[in-house]
Short mmCIF file of C-alpha atoms and ligand atoms in Angstrom, two decimals:
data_model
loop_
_atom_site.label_atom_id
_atom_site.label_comp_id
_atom_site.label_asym_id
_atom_site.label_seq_id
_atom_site.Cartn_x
_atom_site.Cartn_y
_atom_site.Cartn_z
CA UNK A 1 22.50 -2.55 0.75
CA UNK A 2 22.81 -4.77 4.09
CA UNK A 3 20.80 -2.26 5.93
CA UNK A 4 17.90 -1.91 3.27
CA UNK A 5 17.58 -5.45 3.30
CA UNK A 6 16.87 -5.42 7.10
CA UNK A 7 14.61 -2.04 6.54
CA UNK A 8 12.71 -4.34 4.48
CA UNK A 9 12.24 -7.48 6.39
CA UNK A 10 11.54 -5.88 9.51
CA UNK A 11 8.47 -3.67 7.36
CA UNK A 12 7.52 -6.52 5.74
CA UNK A 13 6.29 -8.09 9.11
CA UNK A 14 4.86 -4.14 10.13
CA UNK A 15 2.63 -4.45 7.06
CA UNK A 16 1.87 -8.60 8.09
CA UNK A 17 0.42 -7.43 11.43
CA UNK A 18 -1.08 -4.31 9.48
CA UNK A 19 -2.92 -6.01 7.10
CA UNK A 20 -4.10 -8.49 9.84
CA UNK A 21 -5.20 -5.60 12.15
CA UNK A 22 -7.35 -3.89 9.08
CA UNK A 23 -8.70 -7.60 7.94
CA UNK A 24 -10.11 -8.31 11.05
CA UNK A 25 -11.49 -4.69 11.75
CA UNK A 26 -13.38 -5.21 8.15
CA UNK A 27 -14.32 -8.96 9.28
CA UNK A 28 -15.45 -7.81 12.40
CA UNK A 29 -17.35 -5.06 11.34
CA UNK A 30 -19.36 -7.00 8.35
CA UNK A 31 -17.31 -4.59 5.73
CA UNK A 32 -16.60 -7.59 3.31
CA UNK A 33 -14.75 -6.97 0.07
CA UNK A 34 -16.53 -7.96 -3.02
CA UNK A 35 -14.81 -11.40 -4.29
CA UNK A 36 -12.25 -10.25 -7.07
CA UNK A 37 -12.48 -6.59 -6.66
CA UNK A 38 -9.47 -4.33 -8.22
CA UNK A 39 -11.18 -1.01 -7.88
CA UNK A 40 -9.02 -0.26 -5.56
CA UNK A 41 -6.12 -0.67 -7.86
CA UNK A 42 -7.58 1.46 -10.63
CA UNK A 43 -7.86 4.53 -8.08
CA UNK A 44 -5.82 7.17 -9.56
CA UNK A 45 -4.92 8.94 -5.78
CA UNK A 46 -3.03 5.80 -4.69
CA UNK A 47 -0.42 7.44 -2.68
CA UNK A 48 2.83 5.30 -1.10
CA UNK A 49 6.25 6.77 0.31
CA UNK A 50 9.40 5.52 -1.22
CA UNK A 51 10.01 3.07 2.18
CA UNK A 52 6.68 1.54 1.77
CA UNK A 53 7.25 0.00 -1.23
CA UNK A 54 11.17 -0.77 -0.74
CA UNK A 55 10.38 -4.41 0.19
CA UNK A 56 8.88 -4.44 -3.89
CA UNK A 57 12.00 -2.83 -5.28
CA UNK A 58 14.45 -4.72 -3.39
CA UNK A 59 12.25 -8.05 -4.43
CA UNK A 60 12.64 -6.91 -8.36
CA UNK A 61 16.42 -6.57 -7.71
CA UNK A 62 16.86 -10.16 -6.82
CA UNK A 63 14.49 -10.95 -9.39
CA UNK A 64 16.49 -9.16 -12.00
CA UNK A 65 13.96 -7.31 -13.05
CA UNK A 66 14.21 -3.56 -11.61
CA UNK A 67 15.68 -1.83 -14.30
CA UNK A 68 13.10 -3.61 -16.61
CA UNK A 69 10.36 -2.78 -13.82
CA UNK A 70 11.73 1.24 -13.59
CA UNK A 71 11.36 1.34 -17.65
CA UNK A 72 8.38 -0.02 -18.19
CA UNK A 73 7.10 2.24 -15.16
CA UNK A 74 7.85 5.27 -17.49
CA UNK A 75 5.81 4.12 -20.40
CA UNK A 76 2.60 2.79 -18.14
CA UNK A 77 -0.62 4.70 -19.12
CA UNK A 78 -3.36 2.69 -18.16
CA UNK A 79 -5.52 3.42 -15.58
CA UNK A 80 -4.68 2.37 -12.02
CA UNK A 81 -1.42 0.84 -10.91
CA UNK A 82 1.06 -0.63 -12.53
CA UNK A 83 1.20 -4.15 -10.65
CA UNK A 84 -2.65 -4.23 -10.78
CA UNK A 85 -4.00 -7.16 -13.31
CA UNK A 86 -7.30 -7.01 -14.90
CA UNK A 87 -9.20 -10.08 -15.05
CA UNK A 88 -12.08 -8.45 -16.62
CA UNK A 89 -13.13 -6.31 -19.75
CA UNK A 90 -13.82 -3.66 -17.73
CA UNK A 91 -10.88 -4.08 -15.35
CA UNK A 92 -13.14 -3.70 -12.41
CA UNK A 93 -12.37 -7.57 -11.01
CA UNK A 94 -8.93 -8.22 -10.67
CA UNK A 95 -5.77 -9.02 -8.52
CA UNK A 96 -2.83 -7.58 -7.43
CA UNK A 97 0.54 -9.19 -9.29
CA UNK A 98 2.59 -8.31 -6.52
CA UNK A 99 0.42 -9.11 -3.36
CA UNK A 100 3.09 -10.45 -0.79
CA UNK A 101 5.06 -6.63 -1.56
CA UNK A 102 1.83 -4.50 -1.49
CA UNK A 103 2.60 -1.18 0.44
CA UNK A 104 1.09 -0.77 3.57
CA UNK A 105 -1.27 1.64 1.87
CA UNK A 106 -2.62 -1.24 0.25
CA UNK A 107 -3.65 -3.30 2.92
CA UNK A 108 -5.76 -0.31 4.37
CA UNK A 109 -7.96 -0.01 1.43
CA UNK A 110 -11.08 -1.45 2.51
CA UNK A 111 -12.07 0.83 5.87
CA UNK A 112 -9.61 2.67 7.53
CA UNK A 113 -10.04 5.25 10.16
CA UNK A 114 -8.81 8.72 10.19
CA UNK A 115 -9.32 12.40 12.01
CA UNK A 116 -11.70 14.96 10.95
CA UNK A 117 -11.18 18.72 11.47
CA UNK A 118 -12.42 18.85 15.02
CA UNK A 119 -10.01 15.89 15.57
CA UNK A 120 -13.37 13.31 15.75
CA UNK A 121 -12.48 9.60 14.68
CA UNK A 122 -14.10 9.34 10.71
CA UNK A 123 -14.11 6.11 8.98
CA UNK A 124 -12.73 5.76 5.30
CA UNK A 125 -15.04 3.12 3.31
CA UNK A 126 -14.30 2.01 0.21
CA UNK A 127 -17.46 2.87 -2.36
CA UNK A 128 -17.76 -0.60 -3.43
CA UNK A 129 -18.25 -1.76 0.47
CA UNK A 130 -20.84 0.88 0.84
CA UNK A 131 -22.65 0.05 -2.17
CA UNK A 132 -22.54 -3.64 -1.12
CA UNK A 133 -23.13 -3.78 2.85
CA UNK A 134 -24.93 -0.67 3.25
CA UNK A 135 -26.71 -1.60 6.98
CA UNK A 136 -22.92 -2.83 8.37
CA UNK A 137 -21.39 0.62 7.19
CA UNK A 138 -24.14 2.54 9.08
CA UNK A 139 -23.40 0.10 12.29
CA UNK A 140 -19.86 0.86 11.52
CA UNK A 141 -20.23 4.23 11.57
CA UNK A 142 -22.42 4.54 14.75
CA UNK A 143 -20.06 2.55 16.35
CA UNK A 144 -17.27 4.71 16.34
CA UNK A 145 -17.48 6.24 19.96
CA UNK A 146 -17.12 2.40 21.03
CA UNK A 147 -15.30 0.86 19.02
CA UNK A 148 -11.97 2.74 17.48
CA UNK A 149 -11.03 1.56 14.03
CA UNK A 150 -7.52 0.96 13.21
CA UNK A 151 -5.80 4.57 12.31
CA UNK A 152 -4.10 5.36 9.11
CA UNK A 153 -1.91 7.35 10.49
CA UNK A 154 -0.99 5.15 13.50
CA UNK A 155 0.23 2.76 10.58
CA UNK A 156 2.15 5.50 8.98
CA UNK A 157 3.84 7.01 12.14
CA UNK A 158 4.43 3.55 12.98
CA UNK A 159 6.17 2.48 9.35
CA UNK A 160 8.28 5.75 9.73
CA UNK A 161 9.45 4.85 12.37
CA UNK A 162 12.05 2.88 10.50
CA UNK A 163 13.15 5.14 8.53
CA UNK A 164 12.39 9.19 8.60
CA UNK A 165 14.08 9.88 5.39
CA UNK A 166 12.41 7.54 3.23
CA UNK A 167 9.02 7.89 4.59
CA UNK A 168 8.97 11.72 4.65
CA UNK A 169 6.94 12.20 1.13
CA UNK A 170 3.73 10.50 0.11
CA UNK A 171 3.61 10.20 -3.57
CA UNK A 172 1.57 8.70 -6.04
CA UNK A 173 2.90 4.62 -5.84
CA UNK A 174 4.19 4.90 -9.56
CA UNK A 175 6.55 7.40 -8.41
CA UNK A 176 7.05 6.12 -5.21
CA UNK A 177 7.71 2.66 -6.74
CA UNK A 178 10.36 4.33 -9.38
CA UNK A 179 12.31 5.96 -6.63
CA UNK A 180 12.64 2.79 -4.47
CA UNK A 181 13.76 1.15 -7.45
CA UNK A 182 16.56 3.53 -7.91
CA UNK A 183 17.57 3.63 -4.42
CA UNK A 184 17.83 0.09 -4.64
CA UNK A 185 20.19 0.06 -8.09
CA UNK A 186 22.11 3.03 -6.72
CA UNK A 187 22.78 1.37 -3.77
CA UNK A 188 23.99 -2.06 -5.58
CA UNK A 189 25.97 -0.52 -8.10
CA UNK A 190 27.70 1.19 -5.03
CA UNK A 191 27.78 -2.11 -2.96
CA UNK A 192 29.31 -3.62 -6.68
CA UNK A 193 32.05 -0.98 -6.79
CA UNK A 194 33.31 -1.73 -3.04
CA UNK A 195 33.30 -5.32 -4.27
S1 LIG B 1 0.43 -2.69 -5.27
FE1 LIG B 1 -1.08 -4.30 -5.64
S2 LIG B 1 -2.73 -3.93 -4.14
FE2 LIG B 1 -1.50 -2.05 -4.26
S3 LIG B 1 -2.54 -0.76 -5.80
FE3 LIG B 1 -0.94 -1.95 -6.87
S4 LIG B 1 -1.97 -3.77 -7.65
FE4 LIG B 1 -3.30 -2.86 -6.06
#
């Protein structure tokens, strides 16, 4: 349990400096989020590995509230993700109910960059952003010989780094969320047994 706790503090500051690196890219760039956007939270492809969202399971242990959390992840059928909460009828605007313990995944929703075929540097934009700053996303995008957008898979690599095992399967982040959350109870009711 000791050393999940430290696999977890030490990611939570990875994903700190993360979602700094990706905020100031999108800053930089002009790629501003619309104020009280969730669409990224209702995308059905969100995909997280189990590490990435260990710091949220092992914060729902102390909480009491993992086993609760792992039920309730069974029975959720709404659109989007499970921590996401609506603030609107058409639960377009909203906010995420566990922002502190958002996976790294998360913090690289806005623009991201990534490798086409040919191994050229692409940039990921979120539709919304392109709807909304059309002229900065074509500046973006010419500037990509010059200026090199943080890399999704630098992040990843880099997260893995802590632990191989955990991070070996992307998953969608319900799934990814229930299987940290079991780690995490295995692993206590373990630690509970030893006394
Ligand atoms: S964890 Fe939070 S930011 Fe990430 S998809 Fe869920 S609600 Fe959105």
């Amino acid at each position: 349990m000791q050393q999940l706790r430290e696999t977890a503090s030490t990611l939570m500051i990875l994903n700190d400096e993360i979602a700094q690196t990706y905020s100031s890219y999108q800053n930089d760039r002009k790629l501003f989020c619309r104020s009280g956007c969730g669409e990224c939270c209702l995308h059905p492809g969100i995909e997280a590995s189990v590490l990435e969202m260990l710091p949220l399971a092992l914060y729902l242990y102390e909480q009491g509230t993992a086993e609760s959390t792992l039920e309730a992840l069974q029975h959720h059928e709404l659109d989007g993700c499970y921590f996401y909460q609506a603030s609107s009828e058409d639960r377009k605007s909203g906010q995420c109910g566990v922002y502190p313990y958002r996976p790294a995944v998360c913090r690289m929703f806005g623009a991201a960059g990534y490798r086409g075929r040919e191994g050229e540097v692409l940039l990921s934009i979120c539709k919304v952003i392109r709807t909304d700053e059309p002229a900065a996303v074509i500046a973006a995008e010419q500037s990509l010989t010059s200026v090199m957008p943080p890399m999704m898979m630098n992040h990843k690599a880099q997260i893995a780094q802590l632990d191989y095992e955990l991070s070996k399967q992307n998953m969608p982040i319900k799934e990814a969320t229930a299987a940290a959350l079991e780690k995490v109870l295995t692993k206590a009711w373990y630690a509970d047994m030893a006394g």
